[in-house]
Amino acid sequence: YGQYRVEGTTDKCFVAISGSGQKWKVNLKKLECQCREWQLTGLPCVHAVCVLIPMRHPWIEYCSEYHTVTKYVVTYNFPIHAIHDPSEWGHDKLCYPHL
């Protein structure tokens, strides 16, 4: 985080610049960074963090909803039943009837 300098270009667009001069465009409105890590993980990358920390914005606003406790609870709300009989393992037709 401390290895980057931040420059603002427009209202929600910034450039994170490393000590070596390499630059990454960060768009807070679109939740995007030029490194693409933010788009892939749903969590702000180090370049976005460099922009967000000085602004003191709530981080949850910049994270994908899938990283929230609510979504975790919804995902794991129902039990997953194990298949104890190995003879039933790998029967694709049980899971994929169209095969």
Coordinates of N, CA, C and O in Angstrom, one line a residue:
Y1 N 0.8 -1.2 0.0 CA 0.0 0.0 0.0 C 0.9 1.3 0.0 O 0.6 2.2 -0.8
G2 N 1.8 1.3 0.8 CA 2.7 2.5 1.0 C 3.7 2.7 -0.2 O 4.4 3.7 -0.3
Q3 N 3.7 1.8 -1.1 CA 4.7 1.9 -2.2 C 4.1 2.6 -3.5 O 4.7 2.6 -4.5
Y4 N 2.8 3.1 -3.3 CA 2.2 3.7 -4.5 C 1.8 5.1 -4.2 O 1.5 5.5 -3.1
R5 N 1.8 5.9 -5.2 CA 1.3 7.3 -5.2 C 0.0 7.3 -6.0 O -0.1 6.6 -7.0
V6 N -0.9 8.1 -5.6 CA -2.2 8.2 -6.3 C -2.4 9.6 -6.9 O -2.2 10.6 -6.2
E7 N -2.9 9.6 -8.1 CA -3.3 10.8 -8.8 C -4.7 10.6 -9.2 O -5.1 9.6 -9.8
G8 N -5.5 11.7 -9.0 CA -6.9 11.7 -9.5 C -7.0 12.2 -10.9 O -6.3 13.2 -11.2
T9 N -7.8 11.6 -11.7 CA -8.0 12.1 -13.1 C -9.4 12.7 -13.2 O -9.5 13.7 -13.8
T10 N -10.4 12.0 -12.7 CA -11.8 12.6 -12.7 C -12.4 12.2 -11.4 O -11.8 11.7 -10.5
D11 N -13.7 12.4 -11.3 CA -14.5 12.2 -10.1 C -14.2 10.8 -9.4 O -13.9 10.8 -8.3
K12 N -14.3 9.7 -10.1 CA -14.1 8.4 -9.5 C -13.0 7.6 -10.2 O -12.9 6.4 -10.0
C13 N -12.2 8.3 -11.0 CA -11.1 7.6 -11.7 C -9.8 8.1 -11.2 O -9.6 9.3 -11.0
F14 N -8.9 7.2 -10.9 CA -7.6 7.5 -10.3 C -6.5 6.7 -11.0 O -6.8 5.7 -11.8
V15 N -5.2 7.1 -10.8 CA -4.1 6.3 -11.3 C -3.2 6.0 -10.1 O -2.8 6.9 -9.4
A16 N -2.9 4.8 -9.9 CA -2.0 4.3 -8.8 C -0.6 4.2 -9.5 O -0.5 3.4 -10.5
I17 N 0.4 4.8 -9.0 CA 1.7 4.8 -9.6 C 2.7 4.2 -8.6 O 2.8 4.6 -7.5
S18 N 3.4 3.2 -9.1 CA 4.4 2.5 -8.2 C 5.7 3.3 -8.2 O 5.9 4.2 -8.9
G19 N 6.6 2.9 -7.3 CA 7.9 3.6 -7.1 C 8.7 3.5 -8.4 O 9.5 4.4 -8.7
S20 N 8.5 2.5 -9.2 CA 9.2 2.3 -10.5 C 8.6 3.1 -11.6 O 9.1 3.1 -12.7
G21 N 7.4 3.7 -11.4 CA 6.7 4.4 -12.4 C 5.6 3.7 -13.1 O 5.0 4.3 -14.0
Q22 N 5.4 2.4 -12.8 CA 4.4 1.7 -13.5 C 3.0 2.2 -13.0 O 2.8 2.5 -11.8
K23 N 2.0 2.3 -13.9 CA 0.7 2.9 -13.6 C -0.4 2.0 -13.8 O -0.4 1.1 -14.8
W24 N -1.4 2.1 -13.0 CA -2.7 1.3 -13.1 C -3.8 2.2 -13.0 O -3.9 3.0 -12.0
K25 N -4.8 2.2 -13.9 CA -6.0 3.0 -13.8 C -7.0 2.3 -12.9 O -7.2 1.1 -13.0
V26 N -7.6 3.0 -12.0 CA -8.5 2.5 -11.0 C -9.8 3.3 -11.2 O -9.8 4.6 -11.1
N27 N -10.9 2.6 -11.4 CA -12.2 3.3 -11.5 C -13.1 2.8 -10.4 O -13.6 1.7 -10.4
L28 N -13.4 3.7 -9.4 CA -14.2 3.3 -8.3 C -15.6 3.1 -8.6 O -16.3 2.3 -8.0
K29 N -16.1 3.9 -9.6 CA -17.5 3.8 -10.0 C -17.8 2.4 -10.6 O -18.9 1.8 -10.3
K30 N -16.9 1.9 -11.4 CA -17.2 0.6 -12.0 C -16.6 -0.6 -11.3 O -16.7 -1.7 -11.7
L31 N -15.9 -0.3 -10.2 CA -15.2 -1.3 -9.4 C -14.2 -2.0 -10.3 O -14.1 -3.3 -10.3
E32 N -13.3 -1.3 -11.0 CA -12.4 -1.9 -11.9 C -11.0 -1.3 -11.7 O -10.8 -0.2 -11.3
C33 N -10.0 -2.2 -12.0 CA -8.6 -1.8 -12.0 C -8.0 -2.3 -13.2 O -8.4 -3.4 -13.7
Q34 N -7.0 -1.7 -13.8 CA -6.3 -2.1 -15.0 C -5.6 -3.5 -14.8 O -5.5 -4.2 -15.7
C35 N -5.3 -3.8 -13.6 CA -4.6 -5.1 -13.3 C -5.6 -6.3 -13.4 O -5.2 -7.4 -13.5
R36 N -6.9 -6.0 -13.3 CA -8.0 -6.9 -13.5 C -8.2 -7.8 -12.2 O -9.2 -8.6 -12.2
E37 N -7.4 -7.7 -11.2 CA -7.6 -8.5 -10.0 C -8.9 -8.2 -9.3 O -9.6 -9.1 -8.9
W38 N -9.3 -6.9 -9.3 CA -10.5 -6.5 -8.6 C -11.7 -7.2 -9.3 O -12.7 -7.7 -8.7
Q39 N -11.7 -7.1 -10.7 CA -12.8 -7.7 -11.4 C -12.9 -9.2 -11.3 O -14.0 -9.8 -11.2
L40 N -11.8 -9.9 -11.2 CA -11.7 -11.3 -11.1 C -12.1 -11.9 -9.7 O -12.8 -12.9 -9.6
T41 N -11.7 -11.2 -8.6 CA -11.9 -11.7 -7.3 C -13.1 -11.0 -6.6 O -13.7 -11.6 -5.6
G42 N -13.5 -9.8 -7.0 CA -14.6 -9.1 -6.3 C -14.1 -8.4 -5.1 O -14.9 -7.8 -4.4
L43 N -12.8 -8.4 -4.9 CA -12.2 -7.7 -3.7 C -11.2 -6.7 -4.3 O -10.5 -6.9 -5.2
P44 N -11.2 -5.5 -3.7 CA -10.3 -4.4 -4.2 C -8.8 -4.9 -4.2 O -8.3 -5.5 -3.2
C45 N -8.1 -4.6 -5.3 CA -6.7 -5.0 -5.4 C -5.9 -3.9 -4.6 O -6.4 -2.9 -4.1
V46 N -4.6 -4.1 -4.5 CA -3.7 -3.2 -3.8 C -3.8 -1.8 -4.4 O -3.7 -0.8 -3.7
H47 N -4.0 -1.7 -5.7 CA -4.1 -0.4 -6.4 C -5.3 0.4 -5.9 O -5.3 1.6 -5.7
A48 N -6.4 -0.4 -5.9 CA -7.7 0.2 -5.4 C -7.6 0.6 -3.9 O -8.1 1.6 -3.5
V49 N -6.9 -0.2 -3.1 CA -6.8 0.0 -1.7 C -6.0 1.3 -1.5 O -6.3 2.1 -0.6
C50 N -5.0 1.6 -2.4 CA -4.2 2.8 -2.3 C -5.1 4.1 -2.5 O -4.8 5.1 -1.9
V51 N -6.1 3.9 -3.3 CA -7.1 5.0 -3.5 C -8.1 5.1 -2.3 O -8.4 6.2 -1.8
L52 N -8.6 3.9 -1.9 CA -9.6 3.9 -0.9 C -9.2 4.3 0.5 O -9.9 5.0 1.2
I53 N -8.0 3.9 1.0 CA -7.6 4.2 2.4 C -7.6 5.7 2.7 O -8.2 6.1 3.7
P54 N -7.0 6.5 1.9 CA -7.0 7.9 2.2 C -8.4 8.5 2.2 O -8.7 9.5 2.9
M55 N -9.3 8.0 1.4 CA -10.7 8.5 1.3 C -11.5 8.1 2.5 O -12.6 8.6 2.6
R56 N -11.1 7.0 3.2 CA -11.9 6.5 4.3 C -13.3 6.1 4.0 O -14.2 6.3 4.8
H57 N -13.5 5.5 2.8 CA -14.7 5.0 2.4 C -15.0 3.6 3.1 O -14.0 2.9 3.2
P58 N -16.2 3.2 3.4 CA -16.5 1.9 3.9 C -16.1 0.8 2.8 O -16.6 0.9 1.7
W59 N -15.2 -0.1 3.2 CA -14.8 -1.1 2.2 C -15.9 -2.0 1.7 O -15.8 -2.4 0.5
I60 N -16.9 -2.3 2.4 CA -17.9 -3.2 2.0 C -18.6 -2.7 0.7 O -19.1 -3.4 -0.1
E61 N -18.6 -1.4 0.5 CA -19.2 -0.8 -0.7 C -18.4 -1.1 -2.0 O -18.9 -1.0 -3.1
Y62 N -17.2 -1.5 -1.8 CA -16.3 -1.8 -2.9 C -16.0 -3.3 -3.1 O -15.1 -3.7 -3.9
C63 N -16.7 -4.1 -2.4 CA -16.5 -5.6 -2.4 C -17.7 -6.2 -3.1 O -18.9 -5.7 -2.9
S64 N -17.5 -7.3 -3.8 CA -18.7 -8.0 -4.3 C -19.6 -8.5 -3.2 O -19.1 -8.9 -2.1
E65 N -20.9 -8.5 -3.5 CA -21.9 -9.0 -2.5 C -21.6 -10.4 -2.1 O -22.0 -10.9 -1.1
Y66 N -20.9 -11.2 -3.0 CA -20.7 -12.6 -2.7 C -19.7 -12.8 -1.6 O -19.5 -13.9 -1.1
H67 N -19.0 -11.7 -1.1 CA -18.1 -11.8 0.0 C -18.7 -11.4 1.3 O -18.0 -11.2 2.3
T68 N -20.0 -11.3 1.3 CA -20.7 -10.9 2.6 C -21.2 -12.1 3.3 O -21.4 -13.2 2.8
V69 N -21.4 -11.9 4.6 CA -21.9 -12.9 5.5 C -23.3 -13.4 5.0 O -23.6 -14.6 5.0
T70 N -24.1 -12.5 4.6 CA -25.5 -12.8 4.1 C -25.4 -13.8 2.9 O -26.1 -14.8 2.9
K71 N -24.6 -13.6 2.0 CA -24.4 -14.5 0.8 C -23.8 -15.8 1.3 O -24.2 -16.9 0.8
Y72 N -22.9 -15.8 2.2 CA -22.3 -17.0 2.7 C -23.4 -17.9 3.4 O -23.4 -19.1 3.1
V73 N -24.2 -17.3 4.2 CA -25.3 -18.0 4.8 C -26.2 -18.6 3.8 O -26.6 -19.8 3.9
V74 N -26.6 -17.9 2.8 CA -27.5 -18.4 1.8 C -26.9 -19.5 1.0 O -27.5 -20.5 0.8
T75 N -25.6 -19.4 0.8 CA -24.9 -20.5 0.0 C -24.9 -21.8 0.8 O -25.1 -22.9 0.2
Y76 N -24.6 -21.7 2.1 CA -24.4 -22.9 2.9 C -25.6 -23.2 3.8 O -25.5 -23.9 4.8
N77 N -26.8 -22.7 3.5 CA -28.0 -22.8 4.3 C -28.5 -24.3 4.3 O -29.1 -24.7 5.2
F78 N -28.4 -24.9 3.1 CA -28.9 -26.3 3.0 C -27.8 -27.3 3.1 O -26.7 -27.1 2.7
P79 N -28.1 -28.5 3.7 CA -27.1 -29.5 3.9 C -26.6 -30.1 2.6 O -27.4 -30.2 1.6
I80 N -25.4 -30.6 2.5 CA -24.9 -31.3 1.4 C -24.7 -32.8 1.9 O -24.0 -33.0 2.8
H81 N -25.5 -33.6 1.3 CA -25.5 -35.0 1.7 C -24.4 -35.8 1.0 O -24.2 -35.8 -0.2
A82 N -23.6 -36.5 1.7 CA -22.6 -37.4 1.2 C -23.2 -38.6 0.6 O -24.2 -39.1 1.0
I83 N -22.5 -39.1 -0.4 CA -22.9 -40.4 -1.1 C -21.9 -41.5 -0.4 O -20.8 -41.5 -0.7
H84 N -22.5 -42.3 0.4 CA -21.7 -43.3 1.2 C -21.3 -44.5 0.3 O -20.3 -45.1 0.6
D85 N -22.2 -44.9 -0.6 CA -21.9 -46.1 -1.4 C -21.0 -45.7 -2.6 O -21.5 -45.1 -3.5
P86 N -19.8 -46.2 -2.6 CA -18.9 -45.9 -3.7 C -19.4 -46.3 -5.1 O -19.0 -45.8 -6.1
S87 N -20.3 -47.3 -5.1 CA -20.8 -47.7 -6.4 C -21.7 -46.6 -7.1 O -21.9 -46.6 -8.3
E88 N -22.1 -45.6 -6.3 CA -22.9 -44.5 -6.9 C -22.0 -43.3 -7.2 O -22.5 -42.3 -7.8
W89 N -20.7 -43.3 -6.9 CA -19.8 -42.2 -7.3 C -19.6 -42.2 -8.8 O -19.5 -43.2 -9.4
G90 N -19.6 -41.0 -9.3 CA -19.2 -40.8 -10.7 C -20.3 -41.2 -11.7 O -20.0 -41.3 -12.9
H91 N -21.5 -41.3 -11.3 CA -22.6 -41.6 -12.2 C -23.1 -40.3 -12.7 O -24.0 -39.7 -12.1
D92 N -22.6 -39.9 -13.8 CA -22.9 -38.6 -14.4 C -24.4 -38.5 -14.7 O -24.9 -37.4 -14.7
K93 N -25.0 -39.5 -15.0 CA -26.4 -39.5 -15.4 C -27.3 -39.0 -14.2 O -28.4 -38.5 -14.4
L94 N -26.8 -39.3 -13.0 CA -27.6 -38.8 -11.8 C -27.5 -37.3 -11.7 O -28.5 -36.6 -11.4
C95 N -26.4 -36.7 -12.1 CA -26.3 -35.2 -12.0 C -26.6 -34.6 -13.3 O -27.1 -33.4 -13.3
Y96 N -26.4 -35.2 -14.4 CA -26.6 -34.7 -15.7 C -27.5 -35.6 -16.6 O -27.0 -36.4 -17.4
P97 N -28.8 -35.6 -16.4 CA -29.7 -36.5 -17.1 C -29.6 -36.4 -18.6 O -29.9 -37.4 -19.3
H98 N -29.2 -35.3 -19.2 CA -29.1 -35.2 -20.6 C -27.9 -36.0 -21.2 O -27.9 -36.1 -22.4
L99 N -27.0 -36.5 -20.4 CA -25.9 -37.3 -21.0 C -26.3 -38.7 -21.4 O -27.1 -39.3 -20.9

